[in-house]
Amino acid sequence: MDWLGIGAAVAAISAVGLALGLGLPLLSTVLAERGVSSTMIGANGATAGIASLVAAPLVTPIARRVGVARAMLVSILASAAAAIGFYLFESLPAWFALRVVFHFAVTVLFILSEFWINAASPPHRRGLVLGVYATVLSLGFAIGPMIFAAVGSKGIAPFAIGAVLILAAALPVAAAWSRAPTIGDSPGRSNFWAYVVAVPTATGAVFVFGAVEGGGFALFPVYGAAIGYDQAAAALLLSAIGLGNVLLQVPIGLLSDRFSDRRPLLAAFAACGLAGTLALPALAGAWWPTAFLLFLWGGIVAGLYTVGLAHLGSKLKGADLATANAAFIFCYAGGMLAGPQALGGAMDGFGPSGYPLTLAVFFGAYLLLTLARLARPGAA
């Protein structure tokens, strides 16, 4: 196992996770303090998803031309510069441009880090390594808001901290420069879009996880308030989801290494996500049972990302894997955009019951897809 290469990729993406966990609430808060409308704040945030969707098909050609490590280092410098740019420039159009630069660069880092980890992990330990990766990334997202709470939104300090955290990722990448995988010409599919459906149980898993994370987690406080929880109680329930996400990824990764075909495990996760979602209304008002359910539910649902990525790495290699990783992140960004729209519309139309029902549709559709692929010999 190439621990130096794996460590470089994990360290790079964990630093970015910290910066994102700090930056996302920071940017929204600063815009609100400047009197920007909620609609424009939301539009500025949505630019992140659009930038990721645009970047994903371009990552493999870029990395093939300049090299994986060099592409990551340039992205680190660009995202750190954008972080400082948010402090230096106050005009809203400039912030839209900076959002594009920042999230384009971060998408490059996500895709190439995951490709590097998949390429450097031996098949029998891929689940474990990706479980560690998912845990570290989740911790970064969790610690980032704590930094924001400590330093606040005033002055250059929060922006400088974010930039320094991102720049710190350059050190392990530079140290492992010679270990970075190369991307040659693909002997398989030449069209990026073909990779979106090449391993549909993997890309479908991350689309559902993106939808649940982007919509389900974001709108849970609204759902919690609608079923009778106060703001503090709903926030603690959301923390239970995050705690399950952090603590269960390594056990899930170890479990997945026992499967030569990870699709039955993905189907089981989808079934658990469906069952947990449908159980939520029955537990309304019972805080501790709901917290325990959400702890398990959060960890298992996040396993769709971890095991989906491991399944992708078990099916493809080399340039095919690099482009498939890009398609994987593309589908994740697509889910992040689709989830809030679907859940918000359902809750407007059907009230609180729209929340679990919409999540159930996502899980149910993915479960049917996975079972259909399992029924077809040779399907990925």
PDB file of C-alpha atoms in Angstrom, residues 136-323:
ATOM      1  CA  VAL A 136     -11.322  12.643   7.586  1.00  0.00           C
ATOM      2  CA  LEU A 137     -13.349  14.617   5.043  1.00  0.00           C
ATOM      3  CA  SER A 138     -16.409  14.565   7.322  1.00  0.00           C
ATOM      4  CA  LEU A 139     -14.293  15.753  10.250  1.00  0.00           C
ATOM      5  CA  GLY A 140     -13.046  18.632   8.128  1.00  0.00           C
ATOM      6  CA  PHE A 141     -16.609  19.684   7.329  1.00  0.00           C
ATOM      7  CA  ALA A 142     -17.518  19.372  11.013  1.00  0.00           C
ATOM      8  CA  ILE A 143     -14.524  21.301  12.390  1.00  0.00           C
ATOM      9  CA  GLY A 144     -14.790  24.125   9.838  1.00  0.00           C
ATOM     10  CA  PRO A 145     -17.975  25.590  11.389  1.00  0.00           C
ATOM     11  CA  MET A 146     -16.328  25.402  14.814  1.00  0.00           C
ATOM     12  CA  ILE A 147     -13.493  27.577  13.506  1.00  0.00           C
ATOM     13  CA  PHE A 148     -16.072  29.987  12.113  1.00  0.00           C
ATOM     14  CA  ALA A 149     -17.837  30.121  15.482  1.00  0.00           C
ATOM     15  CA  ALA A 150     -14.514  30.923  17.172  1.00  0.00           C
ATOM     16  CA  VAL A 151     -13.180  33.604  14.792  1.00  0.00           C
ATOM     17  CA  GLY A 152     -16.448  35.134  13.498  1.00  0.00           C
ATOM     18  CA  SER A 153     -16.960  36.913  10.192  1.00  0.00           C
ATOM     19  CA  LYS A 154     -15.157  40.209  10.814  1.00  0.00           C
ATOM     20  CA  GLY A 155     -11.849  41.235   9.275  1.00  0.00           C
ATOM     21  CA  ILE A 156      -9.367  39.226   7.288  1.00  0.00           C
ATOM     22  CA  ALA A 157      -8.827  36.503   9.911  1.00  0.00           C
ATOM     23  CA  PRO A 158     -11.442  33.922   8.770  1.00  0.00           C
ATOM     24  CA  PHE A 159     -10.466  34.355   5.103  1.00  0.00           C
ATOM     25  CA  ALA A 160      -6.753  34.091   5.899  1.00  0.00           C
ATOM     26  CA  ILE A 161      -7.327  30.958   8.002  1.00  0.00           C
ATOM     27  CA  GLY A 162      -9.211  29.367   5.111  1.00  0.00           C
ATOM     28  CA  ALA A 163      -6.418  30.230   2.671  1.00  0.00           C
ATOM     29  CA  VAL A 164      -3.727  28.861   5.003  1.00  0.00           C
ATOM     30  CA  LEU A 165      -5.652  25.615   5.489  1.00  0.00           C
ATOM     31  CA  ILE A 166      -5.882  25.184   1.729  1.00  0.00           C
ATOM     32  CA  LEU A 167      -2.207  26.042   1.171  1.00  0.00           C
ATOM     33  CA  ALA A 168      -1.234  23.463   3.796  1.00  0.00           C
ATOM     34  CA  ALA A 169      -2.477  20.812   1.377  1.00  0.00           C
ATOM     35  CA  ALA A 170       0.358  21.707  -1.011  1.00  0.00           C
ATOM     36  CA  LEU A 171       2.987  20.254   1.316  1.00  0.00           C
ATOM     37  CA  PRO A 172       1.911  16.582   1.262  1.00  0.00           C
ATOM     38  CA  VAL A 173       1.140  16.768  -2.470  1.00  0.00           C
ATOM     39  CA  ALA A 174       4.637  18.118  -3.171  1.00  0.00           C
ATOM     40  CA  ALA A 175       6.189  15.486  -0.897  1.00  0.00           C
ATOM     41  CA  ALA A 176       4.493  12.690  -2.827  1.00  0.00           C
ATOM     42  CA  TRP A 177       4.981  14.264  -6.267  1.00  0.00           C
ATOM     43  CA  SER A 178       6.770  11.208  -7.696  1.00  0.00           C
ATOM     44  CA  ARG A 179       4.037   8.873  -6.392  1.00  0.00           C
ATOM     45  CA  ALA A 180       1.186  10.601  -8.222  1.00  0.00           C
ATOM     46  CA  PRO A 181      -0.592   8.314 -10.705  1.00  0.00           C
ATOM     47  CA  THR A 182      -0.471   9.135 -14.383  1.00  0.00           C
ATOM     48  CA  ILE A 183      -3.400   9.383 -16.750  1.00  0.00           C
ATOM     49  CA  GLY A 184      -2.764   8.011 -20.217  1.00  0.00           C
ATOM     50  CA  ASP A 185      -5.128   7.758 -23.138  1.00  0.00           C
ATOM     51  CA  SER A 186      -8.257   5.787 -22.328  1.00  0.00           C
ATOM     52  CA  PRO A 187      -8.509   2.439 -24.129  1.00  0.00           C
ATOM     53  CA  GLY A 188     -12.249   2.411 -23.397  1.00  0.00           C
ATOM     54  CA  ARG A 189     -14.865   5.128 -23.701  1.00  0.00           C
ATOM     55  CA  SER A 190     -13.821   8.457 -25.180  1.00  0.00           C
ATOM     56  CA  ASN A 191     -17.011  10.322 -24.232  1.00  0.00           C
ATOM     57  CA  PHE A 192     -17.215  11.682 -20.687  1.00  0.00           C
ATOM     58  CA  TRP A 193     -20.972  11.133 -20.584  1.00  0.00           C
ATOM     59  CA  ALA A 194     -20.527   7.414 -21.175  1.00  0.00           C
ATOM     60  CA  TYR A 195     -18.809   7.180 -17.788  1.00  0.00           C
ATOM     61  CA  VAL A 196     -21.878   8.578 -16.039  1.00  0.00           C
ATOM     62  CA  VAL A 197     -23.683   5.323 -16.885  1.00  0.00           C
ATOM     63  CA  ALA A 198     -20.654   2.991 -17.119  1.00  0.00           C
ATOM     64  CA  VAL A 199     -21.018   1.888 -13.465  1.00  0.00           C
ATOM     65  CA  PRO A 200     -24.551   3.112 -12.660  1.00  0.00           C
ATOM     66  CA  THR A 201     -24.701   1.525  -9.217  1.00  0.00           C
ATOM     67  CA  ALA A 202     -21.757   3.757  -8.219  1.00  0.00           C
ATOM     68  CA  THR A 203     -22.864   6.997  -9.885  1.00  0.00           C
ATOM     69  CA  GLY A 204     -26.472   6.377  -8.830  1.00  0.00           C
ATOM     70  CA  ALA A 205     -25.351   5.901  -5.227  1.00  0.00           C
ATOM     71  CA  VAL A 206     -23.499   9.208  -5.128  1.00  0.00           C
ATOM     72  CA  PHE A 207     -26.364  11.045  -6.851  1.00  0.00           C
ATOM     73  CA  VAL A 208     -28.735   9.869  -4.110  1.00  0.00           C
ATOM     74  CA  PHE A 209     -26.228  10.735  -1.400  1.00  0.00           C
ATOM     75  CA  GLY A 210     -25.771  14.208  -2.925  1.00  0.00           C
ATOM     76  CA  ALA A 211     -29.549  14.699  -3.003  1.00  0.00           C
ATOM     77  CA  VAL A 212     -29.923  13.563   0.620  1.00  0.00           C
ATOM     78  CA  GLU A 213     -26.975  15.625   1.839  1.00  0.00           C
ATOM     79  CA  GLY A 214     -27.831  18.725  -0.180  1.00  0.00           C
ATOM     80  CA  GLY A 215     -31.571  18.645   0.484  1.00  0.00           C
ATOM     81  CA  GLY A 216     -32.248  16.299   3.372  1.00  0.00           C
ATOM     82  CA  PHE A 217     -29.591  17.657   5.708  1.00  0.00           C
ATOM     83  CA  ALA A 218     -30.161  21.296   4.738  1.00  0.00           C
ATOM     84  CA  LEU A 219     -33.942  21.150   5.183  1.00  0.00           C
ATOM     85  CA  PHE A 220     -33.967  18.926   8.264  1.00  0.00           C
ATOM     86  CA  PRO A 221     -34.174  21.926  10.670  1.00  0.00           C
ATOM     87  CA  VAL A 222     -37.285  23.080   8.777  1.00  0.00           C
ATOM     88  CA  TYR A 223     -38.776  19.579   8.944  1.00  0.00           C
ATOM     89  CA  GLY A 224     -37.858  19.258  12.627  1.00  0.00           C
ATOM     90  CA  ALA A 225     -39.604  22.515  13.462  1.00  0.00           C
ATOM     91  CA  ALA A 226     -42.676  21.427  11.490  1.00  0.00           C
ATOM     92  CA  ILE A 227     -43.032  18.224  13.539  1.00  0.00           C
ATOM     93  CA  GLY A 228     -42.642  19.967  16.877  1.00  0.00           C
ATOM     94  CA  TYR A 229     -38.942  20.235  17.754  1.00  0.00           C
ATOM     95  CA  ASP A 230     -37.471  23.554  18.811  1.00  0.00           C
ATOM     96  CA  GLN A 231     -34.416  24.941  17.039  1.00  0.00           C
ATOM     97  CA  ALA A 232     -31.897  23.530  19.528  1.00  0.00           C
ATOM     98  CA  ALA A 233     -33.425  20.047  19.522  1.00  0.00           C
ATOM     99  CA  ALA A 234     -33.537  19.954  15.716  1.00  0.00           C
ATOM    100  CA  ALA A 235     -29.907  21.122  15.530  1.00  0.00           C
ATOM    101  CA  LEU A 236     -28.829  18.323  17.889  1.00  0.00           C
ATOM    102  CA  LEU A 237     -30.684  15.786  15.763  1.00  0.00           C
ATOM    103  CA  LEU A 238     -28.783  17.058  12.740  1.00  0.00           C
ATOM    104  CA  SER A 239     -25.577  16.596  14.744  1.00  0.00           C
ATOM    105  CA  ALA A 240     -26.567  12.967  15.329  1.00  0.00           C
ATOM    106  CA  ILE A 241     -26.628  12.474  11.552  1.00  0.00           C
ATOM    107  CA  GLY A 242     -23.162  14.012  11.251  1.00  0.00           C
ATOM    108  CA  LEU A 243     -21.831  11.901  14.112  1.00  0.00           C
ATOM    109  CA  GLY A 244     -23.026   8.729  12.432  1.00  0.00           C
ATOM    110  CA  ASN A 245     -21.405   9.911   9.219  1.00  0.00           C
ATOM    111  CA  VAL A 246     -18.041  10.346  10.974  1.00  0.00           C
ATOM    112  CA  LEU A 247     -18.013   7.241  13.184  1.00  0.00           C
ATOM    113  CA  LEU A 248     -19.411   4.601  10.852  1.00  0.00           C
ATOM    114  CA  GLN A 249     -17.393   5.076   7.654  1.00  0.00           C
ATOM    115  CA  VAL A 250     -14.353   3.028   8.690  1.00  0.00           C
ATOM    116  CA  PRO A 251     -16.486   0.051   9.865  1.00  0.00           C
ATOM    117  CA  ILE A 252     -18.497   0.335   6.643  1.00  0.00           C
ATOM    118  CA  GLY A 253     -15.288   0.397   4.605  1.00  0.00           C
ATOM    119  CA  LEU A 254     -13.957  -2.695   6.407  1.00  0.00           C
ATOM    120  CA  LEU A 255     -17.270  -4.445   5.815  1.00  0.00           C
ATOM    121  CA  SER A 256     -17.189  -3.624   2.105  1.00  0.00           C
ATOM    122  CA  ASP A 257     -13.740  -5.217   1.772  1.00  0.00           C
ATOM    123  CA  ARG A 258     -15.382  -8.555   2.568  1.00  0.00           C
ATOM    124  CA  PHE A 259     -17.499  -8.293  -0.586  1.00  0.00           C
ATOM    125  CA  SER A 260     -16.091  -9.151  -3.999  1.00  0.00           C
ATOM    126  CA  ASP A 261     -19.227  -7.536  -5.439  1.00  0.00           C
ATOM    127  CA  ARG A 262     -20.289  -4.496  -3.432  1.00  0.00           C
ATOM    128  CA  ARG A 263     -23.681  -4.065  -5.106  1.00  0.00           C
ATOM    129  CA  PRO A 264     -25.597  -6.204  -2.557  1.00  0.00           C
ATOM    130  CA  LEU A 265     -24.169  -3.961   0.172  1.00  0.00           C
ATOM    131  CA  LEU A 266     -25.243  -0.838  -1.727  1.00  0.00           C
ATOM    132  CA  ALA A 267     -28.733  -2.321  -2.126  1.00  0.00           C
ATOM    133  CA  ALA A 268     -28.850  -3.003   1.621  1.00  0.00           C
ATOM    134  CA  PHE A 269     -27.825   0.599   2.362  1.00  0.00           C
ATOM    135  CA  ALA A 270     -30.558   1.899   0.069  1.00  0.00           C
ATOM    136  CA  ALA A 271     -33.098  -0.351   1.806  1.00  0.00           C
ATOM    137  CA  CYS A 272     -31.940   0.917   5.224  1.00  0.00           C
ATOM    138  CA  GLY A 273     -32.150   4.520   3.997  1.00  0.00           C
ATOM    139  CA  LEU A 274     -35.682   3.870   2.745  1.00  0.00           C
ATOM    140  CA  ALA A 275     -36.770   2.174   5.986  1.00  0.00           C
ATOM    141  CA  GLY A 276     -35.219   4.867   8.174  1.00  0.00           C
ATOM    142  CA  THR A 277     -36.856   7.631   6.183  1.00  0.00           C
ATOM    143  CA  LEU A 278     -40.304   6.036   6.428  1.00  0.00           C
ATOM    144  CA  ALA A 279     -39.803   5.487  10.183  1.00  0.00           C
ATOM    145  CA  LEU A 280     -39.186   9.194  10.862  1.00  0.00           C
ATOM    146  CA  PRO A 281     -42.875  10.251  11.059  1.00  0.00           C
ATOM    147  CA  ALA A 282     -43.644   7.372  13.442  1.00  0.00           C
ATOM    148  CA  LEU A 283     -40.980   8.610  15.885  1.00  0.00           C
ATOM    149  CA  ALA A 284     -41.964  12.282  15.726  1.00  0.00           C
ATOM    150  CA  GLY A 285     -41.797  13.805  19.208  1.00  0.00           C
ATOM    151  CA  ALA A 286     -39.615  11.019  20.669  1.00  0.00           C
ATOM    152  CA  TRP A 287     -36.232  12.747  20.682  1.00  0.00           C
ATOM    153  CA  TRP A 288     -33.888   9.967  21.844  1.00  0.00           C
ATOM    154  CA  PRO A 289     -35.272   7.232  19.557  1.00  0.00           C
ATOM    155  CA  THR A 290     -35.167   9.714  16.672  1.00  0.00           C
ATOM    156  CA  ALA A 291     -31.556  10.643  17.497  1.00  0.00           C
ATOM    157  CA  PHE A 292     -30.506   6.983  17.574  1.00  0.00           C
ATOM    158  CA  LEU A 293     -32.289   6.309  14.300  1.00  0.00           C
ATOM    159  CA  LEU A 294     -30.663   9.328  12.647  1.00  0.00           C
ATOM    160  CA  PHE A 295     -27.215   8.333  13.943  1.00  0.00           C
ATOM    161  CA  LEU A 296     -27.495   4.959  12.207  1.00  0.00           C
ATOM    162  CA  TRP A 297     -29.291   6.420   9.201  1.00  0.00           C
ATOM    163  CA  GLY A 298     -26.683   9.157   8.688  1.00  0.00           C
ATOM    164  CA  GLY A 299     -23.783   6.701   8.769  1.00  0.00           C
ATOM    165  CA  ILE A 300     -25.435   4.150   6.492  1.00  0.00           C
ATOM    166  CA  VAL A 301     -26.569   6.753   3.956  1.00  0.00           C
ATOM    167  CA  ALA A 302     -23.037   8.198   3.849  1.00  0.00           C
ATOM    168  CA  GLY A 303     -21.897   4.640   3.127  1.00  0.00           C
ATOM    169  CA  LEU A 304     -23.471   5.041  -0.310  1.00  0.00           C
ATOM    170  CA  TYR A 305     -20.643   7.478  -1.091  1.00  0.00           C
ATOM    171  CA  THR A 306     -17.869   5.419   0.499  1.00  0.00           C
ATOM    172  CA  VAL A 307     -18.890   2.030  -0.921  1.00  0.00           C
ATOM    173  CA  GLY A 308     -20.018   3.525  -4.235  1.00  0.00           C
ATOM    174  CA  LEU A 309     -16.535   4.982  -4.708  1.00  0.00           C
ATOM    175  CA  ALA A 310     -14.924   1.664  -3.744  1.00  0.00           C
ATOM    176  CA  HIS A 311     -17.188  -0.167  -6.209  1.00  0.00           C
ATOM    177  CA  LEU A 312     -16.147   2.278  -8.931  1.00  0.00           C
ATOM    178  CA  GLY A 313     -12.460   1.646  -8.185  1.00  0.00           C
ATOM    179  CA  SER A 314     -12.976  -2.114  -8.373  1.00  0.00           C
ATOM    180  CA  LYS A 315     -14.425  -1.901 -11.886  1.00  0.00           C
ATOM    181  CA  LEU A 316     -12.159   0.568 -13.692  1.00  0.00           C
ATOM    182  CA  LYS A 317      -8.449   1.381 -13.849  1.00  0.00           C
ATOM    183  CA  GLY A 318      -6.085   4.045 -15.190  1.00  0.00           C
ATOM    184  CA  ALA A 319      -7.526   6.742 -17.426  1.00  0.00           C
ATOM    185  CA  ASP A 320     -10.946   5.080 -17.309  1.00  0.00           C
ATOM    186  CA  LEU A 321     -10.936   5.377 -13.517  1.00  0.00           C
ATOM    187  CA  ALA A 322      -9.852   9.028 -13.643  1.00  0.00           C
ATOM    188  CA  THR A 323     -12.714   9.976 -15.944  1.00  0.00           C
TER     189      THR A 323
END
